[in-house]
mmCIF file with all atom_site columns, C-alpha atoms in Angstrom:
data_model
loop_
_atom_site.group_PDB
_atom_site.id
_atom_site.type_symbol
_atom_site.label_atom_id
_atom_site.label_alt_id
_atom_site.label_comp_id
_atom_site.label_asym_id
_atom_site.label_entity_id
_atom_site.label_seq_id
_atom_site.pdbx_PDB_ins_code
_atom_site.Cartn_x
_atom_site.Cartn_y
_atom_site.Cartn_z
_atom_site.occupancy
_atom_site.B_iso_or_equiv
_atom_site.pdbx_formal_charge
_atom_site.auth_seq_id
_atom_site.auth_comp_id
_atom_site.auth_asym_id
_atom_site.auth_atom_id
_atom_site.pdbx_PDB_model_num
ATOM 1   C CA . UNK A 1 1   ? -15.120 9.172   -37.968 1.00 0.00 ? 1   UNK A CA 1
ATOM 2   C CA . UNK A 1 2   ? -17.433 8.627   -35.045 1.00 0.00 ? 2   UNK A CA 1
ATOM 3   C CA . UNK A 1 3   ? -16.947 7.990   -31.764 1.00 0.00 ? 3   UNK A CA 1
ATOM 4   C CA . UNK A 1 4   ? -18.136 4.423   -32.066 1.00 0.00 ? 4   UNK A CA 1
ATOM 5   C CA . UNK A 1 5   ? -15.369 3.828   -34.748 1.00 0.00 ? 5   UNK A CA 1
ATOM 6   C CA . UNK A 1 6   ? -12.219 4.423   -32.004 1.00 0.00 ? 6   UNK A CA 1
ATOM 7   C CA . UNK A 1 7   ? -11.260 1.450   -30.329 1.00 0.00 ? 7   UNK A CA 1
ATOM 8   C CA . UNK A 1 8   ? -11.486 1.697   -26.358 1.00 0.00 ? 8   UNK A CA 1
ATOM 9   C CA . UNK A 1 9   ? -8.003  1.309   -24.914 1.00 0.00 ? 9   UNK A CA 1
ATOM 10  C CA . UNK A 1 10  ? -6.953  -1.502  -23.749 1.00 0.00 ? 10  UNK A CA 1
ATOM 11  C CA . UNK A 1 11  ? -7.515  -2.606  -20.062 1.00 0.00 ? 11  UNK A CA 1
ATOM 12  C CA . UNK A 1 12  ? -3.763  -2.414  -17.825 1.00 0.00 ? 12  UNK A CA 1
ATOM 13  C CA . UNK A 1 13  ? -4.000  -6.012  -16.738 1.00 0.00 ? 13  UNK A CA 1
ATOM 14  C CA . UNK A 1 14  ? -2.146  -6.501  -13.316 1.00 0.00 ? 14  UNK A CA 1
ATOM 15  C CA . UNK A 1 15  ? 1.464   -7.946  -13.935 1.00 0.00 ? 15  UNK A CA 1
ATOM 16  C CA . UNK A 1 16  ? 2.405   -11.169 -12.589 1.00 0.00 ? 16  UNK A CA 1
ATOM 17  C CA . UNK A 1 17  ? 5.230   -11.013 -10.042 1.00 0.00 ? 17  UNK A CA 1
ATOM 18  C CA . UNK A 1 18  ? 8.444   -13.406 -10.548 1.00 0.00 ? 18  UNK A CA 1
ATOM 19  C CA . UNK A 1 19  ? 9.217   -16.092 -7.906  1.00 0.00 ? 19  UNK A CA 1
ATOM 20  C CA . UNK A 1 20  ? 11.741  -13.391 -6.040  1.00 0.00 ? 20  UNK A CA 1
ATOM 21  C CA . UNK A 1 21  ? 9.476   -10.502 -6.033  1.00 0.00 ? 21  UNK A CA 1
ATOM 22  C CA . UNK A 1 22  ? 7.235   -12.773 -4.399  1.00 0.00 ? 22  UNK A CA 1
ATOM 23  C CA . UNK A 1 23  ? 9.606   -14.128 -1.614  1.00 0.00 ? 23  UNK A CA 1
ATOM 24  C CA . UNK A 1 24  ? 10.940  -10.374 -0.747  1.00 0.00 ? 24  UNK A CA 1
ATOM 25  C CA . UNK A 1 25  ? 7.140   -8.975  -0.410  1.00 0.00 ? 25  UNK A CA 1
ATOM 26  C CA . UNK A 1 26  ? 6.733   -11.843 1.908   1.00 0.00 ? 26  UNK A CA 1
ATOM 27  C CA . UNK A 1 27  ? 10.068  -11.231 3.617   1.00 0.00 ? 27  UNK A CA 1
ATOM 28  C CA . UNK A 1 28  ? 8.477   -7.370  3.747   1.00 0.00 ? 28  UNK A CA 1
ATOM 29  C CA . UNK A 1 29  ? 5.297   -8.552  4.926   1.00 0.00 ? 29  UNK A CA 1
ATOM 30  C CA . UNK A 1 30  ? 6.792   -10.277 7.699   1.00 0.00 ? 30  UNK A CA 1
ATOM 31  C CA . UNK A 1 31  ? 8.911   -7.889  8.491   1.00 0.00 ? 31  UNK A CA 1
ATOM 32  C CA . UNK A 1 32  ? 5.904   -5.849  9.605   1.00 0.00 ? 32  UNK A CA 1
ATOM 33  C CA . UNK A 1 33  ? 5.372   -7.913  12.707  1.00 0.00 ? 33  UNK A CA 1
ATOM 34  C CA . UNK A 1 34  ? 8.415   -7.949  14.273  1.00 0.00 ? 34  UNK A CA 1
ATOM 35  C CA . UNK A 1 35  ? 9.238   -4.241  15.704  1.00 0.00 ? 35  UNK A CA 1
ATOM 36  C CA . UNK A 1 36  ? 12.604  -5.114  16.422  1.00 0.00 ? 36  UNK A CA 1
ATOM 37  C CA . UNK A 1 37  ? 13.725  -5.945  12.684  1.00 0.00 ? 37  UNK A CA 1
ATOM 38  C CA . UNK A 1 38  ? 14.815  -1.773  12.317  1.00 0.00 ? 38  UNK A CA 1
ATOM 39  C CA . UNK A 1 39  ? 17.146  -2.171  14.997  1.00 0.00 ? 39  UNK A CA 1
ATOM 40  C CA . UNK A 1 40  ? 20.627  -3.839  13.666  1.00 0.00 ? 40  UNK A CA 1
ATOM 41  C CA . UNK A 1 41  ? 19.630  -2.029  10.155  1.00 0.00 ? 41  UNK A CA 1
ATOM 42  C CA . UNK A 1 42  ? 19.843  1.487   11.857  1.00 0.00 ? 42  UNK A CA 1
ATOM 43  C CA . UNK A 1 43  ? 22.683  0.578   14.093  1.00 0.00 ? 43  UNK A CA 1
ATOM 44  C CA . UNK A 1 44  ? 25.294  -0.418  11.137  1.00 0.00 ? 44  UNK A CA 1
ATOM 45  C CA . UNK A 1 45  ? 23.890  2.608   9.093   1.00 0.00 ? 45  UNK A CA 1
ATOM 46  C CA . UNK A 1 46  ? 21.829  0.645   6.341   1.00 0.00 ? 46  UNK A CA 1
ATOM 47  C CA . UNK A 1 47  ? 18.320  2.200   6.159   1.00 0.00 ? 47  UNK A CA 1
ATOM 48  C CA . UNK A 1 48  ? 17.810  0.368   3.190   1.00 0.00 ? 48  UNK A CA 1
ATOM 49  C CA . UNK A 1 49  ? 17.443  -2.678  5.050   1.00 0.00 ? 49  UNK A CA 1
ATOM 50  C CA . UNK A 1 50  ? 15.136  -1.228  7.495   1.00 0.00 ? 50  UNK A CA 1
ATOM 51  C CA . UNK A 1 51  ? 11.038  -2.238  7.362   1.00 0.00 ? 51  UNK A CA 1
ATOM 52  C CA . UNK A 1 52  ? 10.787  1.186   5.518   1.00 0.00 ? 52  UNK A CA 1
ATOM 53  C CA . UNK A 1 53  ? 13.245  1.236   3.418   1.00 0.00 ? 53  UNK A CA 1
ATOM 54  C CA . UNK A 1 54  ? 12.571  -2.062  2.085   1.00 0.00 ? 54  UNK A CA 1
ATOM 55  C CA . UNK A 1 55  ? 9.297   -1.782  1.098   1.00 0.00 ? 55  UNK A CA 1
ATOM 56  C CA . UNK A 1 56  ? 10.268  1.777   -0.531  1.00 0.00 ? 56  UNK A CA 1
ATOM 57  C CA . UNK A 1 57  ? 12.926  0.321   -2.602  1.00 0.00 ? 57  UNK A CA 1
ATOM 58  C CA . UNK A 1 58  ? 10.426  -3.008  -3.553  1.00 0.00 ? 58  UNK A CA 1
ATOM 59  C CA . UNK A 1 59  ? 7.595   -0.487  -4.576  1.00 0.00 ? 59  UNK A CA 1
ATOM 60  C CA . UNK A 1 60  ? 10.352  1.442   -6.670  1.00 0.00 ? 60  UNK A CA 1
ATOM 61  C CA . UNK A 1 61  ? 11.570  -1.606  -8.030  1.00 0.00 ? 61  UNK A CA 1
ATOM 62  C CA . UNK A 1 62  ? 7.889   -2.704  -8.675  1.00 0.00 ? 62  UNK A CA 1
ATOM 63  C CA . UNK A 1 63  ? 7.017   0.898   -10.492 1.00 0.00 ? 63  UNK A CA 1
ATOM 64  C CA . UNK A 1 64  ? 10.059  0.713   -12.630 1.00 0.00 ? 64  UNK A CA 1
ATOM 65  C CA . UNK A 1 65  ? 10.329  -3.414  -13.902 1.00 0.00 ? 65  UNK A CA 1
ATOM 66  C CA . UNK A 1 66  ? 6.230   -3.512  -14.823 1.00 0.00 ? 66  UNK A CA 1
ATOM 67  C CA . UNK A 1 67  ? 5.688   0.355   -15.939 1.00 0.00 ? 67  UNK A CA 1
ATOM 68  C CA . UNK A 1 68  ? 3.454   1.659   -13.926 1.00 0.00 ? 68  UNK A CA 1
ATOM 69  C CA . UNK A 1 69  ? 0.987   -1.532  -13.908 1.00 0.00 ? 69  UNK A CA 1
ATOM 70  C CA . UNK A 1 70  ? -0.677  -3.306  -10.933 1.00 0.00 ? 70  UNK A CA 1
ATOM 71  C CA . UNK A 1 71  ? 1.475   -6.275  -9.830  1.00 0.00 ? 71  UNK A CA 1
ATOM 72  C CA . UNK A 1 72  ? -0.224  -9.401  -8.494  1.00 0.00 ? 72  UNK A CA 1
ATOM 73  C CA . UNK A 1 73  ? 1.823   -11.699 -5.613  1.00 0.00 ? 73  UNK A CA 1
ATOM 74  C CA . UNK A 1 74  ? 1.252   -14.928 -4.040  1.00 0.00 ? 74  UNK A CA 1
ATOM 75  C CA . UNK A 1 75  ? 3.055   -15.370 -1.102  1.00 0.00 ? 75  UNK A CA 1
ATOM 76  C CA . UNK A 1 76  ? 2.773   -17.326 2.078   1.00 0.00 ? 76  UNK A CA 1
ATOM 77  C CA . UNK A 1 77  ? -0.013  -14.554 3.513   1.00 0.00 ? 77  UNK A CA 1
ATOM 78  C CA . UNK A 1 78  ? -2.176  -15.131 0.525   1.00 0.00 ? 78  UNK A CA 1
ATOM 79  C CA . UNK A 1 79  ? -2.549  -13.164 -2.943  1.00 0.00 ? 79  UNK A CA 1
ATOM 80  C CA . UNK A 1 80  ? -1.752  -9.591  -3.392  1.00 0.00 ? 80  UNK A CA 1
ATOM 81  C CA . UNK A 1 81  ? -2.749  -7.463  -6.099  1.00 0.00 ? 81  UNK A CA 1
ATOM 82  C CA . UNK A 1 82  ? -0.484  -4.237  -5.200  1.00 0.00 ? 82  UNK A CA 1
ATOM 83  C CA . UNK A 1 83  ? -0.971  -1.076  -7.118  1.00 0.00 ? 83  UNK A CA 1
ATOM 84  C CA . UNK A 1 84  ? 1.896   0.931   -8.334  1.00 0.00 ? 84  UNK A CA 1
ATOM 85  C CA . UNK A 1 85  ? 0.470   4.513   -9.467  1.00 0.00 ? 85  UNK A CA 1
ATOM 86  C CA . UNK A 1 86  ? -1.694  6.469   -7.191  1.00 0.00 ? 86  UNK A CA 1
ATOM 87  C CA . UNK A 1 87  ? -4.738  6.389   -9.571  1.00 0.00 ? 87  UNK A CA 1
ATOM 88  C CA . UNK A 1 88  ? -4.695  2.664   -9.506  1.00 0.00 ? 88  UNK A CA 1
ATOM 89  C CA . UNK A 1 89  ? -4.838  2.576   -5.552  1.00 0.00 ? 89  UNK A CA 1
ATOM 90  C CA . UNK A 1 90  ? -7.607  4.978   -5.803  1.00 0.00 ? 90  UNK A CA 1
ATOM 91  C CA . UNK A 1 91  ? -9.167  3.234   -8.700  1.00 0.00 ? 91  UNK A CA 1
ATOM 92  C CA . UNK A 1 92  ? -8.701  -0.124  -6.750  1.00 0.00 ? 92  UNK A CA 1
ATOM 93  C CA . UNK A 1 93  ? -10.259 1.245   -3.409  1.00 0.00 ? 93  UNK A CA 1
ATOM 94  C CA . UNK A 1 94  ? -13.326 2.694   -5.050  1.00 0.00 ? 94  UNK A CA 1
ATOM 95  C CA . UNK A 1 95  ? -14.519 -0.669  -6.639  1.00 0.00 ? 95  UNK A CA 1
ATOM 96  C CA . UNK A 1 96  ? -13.979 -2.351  -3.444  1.00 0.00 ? 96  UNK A CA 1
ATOM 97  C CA . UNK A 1 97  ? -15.899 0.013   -1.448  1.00 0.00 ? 97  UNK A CA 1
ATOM 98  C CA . UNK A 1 98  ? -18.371 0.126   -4.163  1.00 0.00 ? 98  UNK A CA 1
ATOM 99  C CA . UNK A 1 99  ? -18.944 -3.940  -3.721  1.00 0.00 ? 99  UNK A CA 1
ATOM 100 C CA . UNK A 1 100 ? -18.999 -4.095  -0.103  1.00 0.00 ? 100 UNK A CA 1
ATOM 101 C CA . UNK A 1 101 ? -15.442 -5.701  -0.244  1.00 0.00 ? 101 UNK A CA 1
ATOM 102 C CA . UNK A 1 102 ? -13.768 -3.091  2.201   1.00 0.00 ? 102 UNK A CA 1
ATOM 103 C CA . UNK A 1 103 ? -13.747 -3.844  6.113   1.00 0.00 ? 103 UNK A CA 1
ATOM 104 C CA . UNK A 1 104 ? -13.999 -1.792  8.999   1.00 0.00 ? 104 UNK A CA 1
ATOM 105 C CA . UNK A 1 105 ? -10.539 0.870   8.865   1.00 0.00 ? 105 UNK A CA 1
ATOM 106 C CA . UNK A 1 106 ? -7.955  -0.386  11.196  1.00 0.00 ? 106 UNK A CA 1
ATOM 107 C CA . UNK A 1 107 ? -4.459  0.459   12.372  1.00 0.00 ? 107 UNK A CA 1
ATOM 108 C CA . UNK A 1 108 ? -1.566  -1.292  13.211  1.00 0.00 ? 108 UNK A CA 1
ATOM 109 C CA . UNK A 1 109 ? 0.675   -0.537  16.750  1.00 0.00 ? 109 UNK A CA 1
ATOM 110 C CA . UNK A 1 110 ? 4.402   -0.481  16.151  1.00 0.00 ? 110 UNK A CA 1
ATOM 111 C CA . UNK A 1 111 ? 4.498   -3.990  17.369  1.00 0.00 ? 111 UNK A CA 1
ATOM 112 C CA . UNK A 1 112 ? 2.468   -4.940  14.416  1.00 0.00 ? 112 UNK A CA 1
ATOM 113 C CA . UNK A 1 113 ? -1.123  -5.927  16.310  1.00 0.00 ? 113 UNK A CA 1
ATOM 114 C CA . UNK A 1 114 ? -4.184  -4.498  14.726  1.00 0.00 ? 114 UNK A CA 1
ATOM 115 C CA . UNK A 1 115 ? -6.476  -2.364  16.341  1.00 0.00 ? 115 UNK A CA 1
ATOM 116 C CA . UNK A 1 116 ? -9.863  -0.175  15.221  1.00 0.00 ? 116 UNK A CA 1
ATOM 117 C CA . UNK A 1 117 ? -10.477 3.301   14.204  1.00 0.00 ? 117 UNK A CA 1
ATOM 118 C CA . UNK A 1 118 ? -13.240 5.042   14.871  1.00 0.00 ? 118 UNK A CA 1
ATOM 119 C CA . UNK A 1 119 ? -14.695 7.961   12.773  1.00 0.00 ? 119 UNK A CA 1
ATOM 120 C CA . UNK A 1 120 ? -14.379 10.986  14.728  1.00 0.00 ? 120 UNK A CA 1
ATOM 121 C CA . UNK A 1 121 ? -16.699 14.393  14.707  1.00 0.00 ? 121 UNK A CA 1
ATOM 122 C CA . UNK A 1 122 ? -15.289 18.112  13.239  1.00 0.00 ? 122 UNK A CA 1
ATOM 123 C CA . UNK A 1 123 ? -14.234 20.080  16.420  1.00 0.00 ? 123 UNK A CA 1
ATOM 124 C CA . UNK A 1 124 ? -16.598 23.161  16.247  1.00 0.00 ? 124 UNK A CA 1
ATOM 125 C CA . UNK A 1 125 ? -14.725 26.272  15.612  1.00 0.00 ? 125 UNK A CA 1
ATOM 126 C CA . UNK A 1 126 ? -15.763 28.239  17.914  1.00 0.00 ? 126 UNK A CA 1
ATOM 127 C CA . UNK A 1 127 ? -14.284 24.750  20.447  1.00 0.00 ? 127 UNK A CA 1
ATOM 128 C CA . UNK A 1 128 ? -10.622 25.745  18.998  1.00 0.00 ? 128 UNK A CA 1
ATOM 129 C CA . UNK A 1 129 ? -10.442 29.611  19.044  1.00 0.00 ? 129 UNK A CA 1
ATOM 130 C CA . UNK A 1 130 ? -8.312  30.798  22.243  1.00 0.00 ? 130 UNK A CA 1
ATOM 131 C CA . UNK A 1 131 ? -10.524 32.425  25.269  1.00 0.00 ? 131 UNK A CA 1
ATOM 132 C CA . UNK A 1 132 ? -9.868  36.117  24.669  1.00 0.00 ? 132 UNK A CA 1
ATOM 133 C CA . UNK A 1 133 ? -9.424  36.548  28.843  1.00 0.00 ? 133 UNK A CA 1
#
């Protein structure tokens, strides 16, 4: 048996996400923007509930219902393919970058508002050793 005569895997294909996934990665989503959404969660004890938590629990829940695979969501903020396994997020963020598809790296405030990064230079070491005086 050659190599030509062994099939090639099959491709994972991206799961579909069911109307309620959709509407709590949108709730999630939302949740993002409004910094204040932590506050009654925290205060009656229920990190769960809290802008973390939740999307912890949904990537769990996302990682456990669809095995491991990609899940694709269409919510109010447009489409969503999100990966589940770290290989797929690397796999995903390689092709992009490879296409041009990536834009410039940007952060997000606690209040939810964008803002840029910059690249920054390596401190020199002899910058970060201690002044022997």
């Amino acid at each position: 048996m050659t190599t030509d005569d062994v099939p090639a895997p099959a491709k994972r294909r991206a799961a579909t996400a069911w109307a309620l996934e959709n509407a709590l990665f949108s709730a999630a989503v939302l949740a993002q923007r409004l910094p204040w959404a932590d506050a009654p969660a925290r205060a009656l004890g229920l990190d769960a509930l809290t802008r973390e938590g939740a999307r912890r629990l949904l990537l769990a829940h996302f990682r456990r219902s669809r095995s491991g695979r990609p899940v694709r969501l269409r919510t109010a903020f447009g489409s969503f393919l999100v990966p589940t396994a770290t290989v797929d997020a690397a796999r995903l963020l390689a092709r992009a970058d490879a296409v041009g598809a990536l834009g410039p790296a940007t952060g997000l405030t606690a209040g939810g508002r964008r803002y840029g990064l910059s690249p920054h230079a390596e401190p020199e070491r002899e910058a970060v050793l201690p002044h022997s005086e």
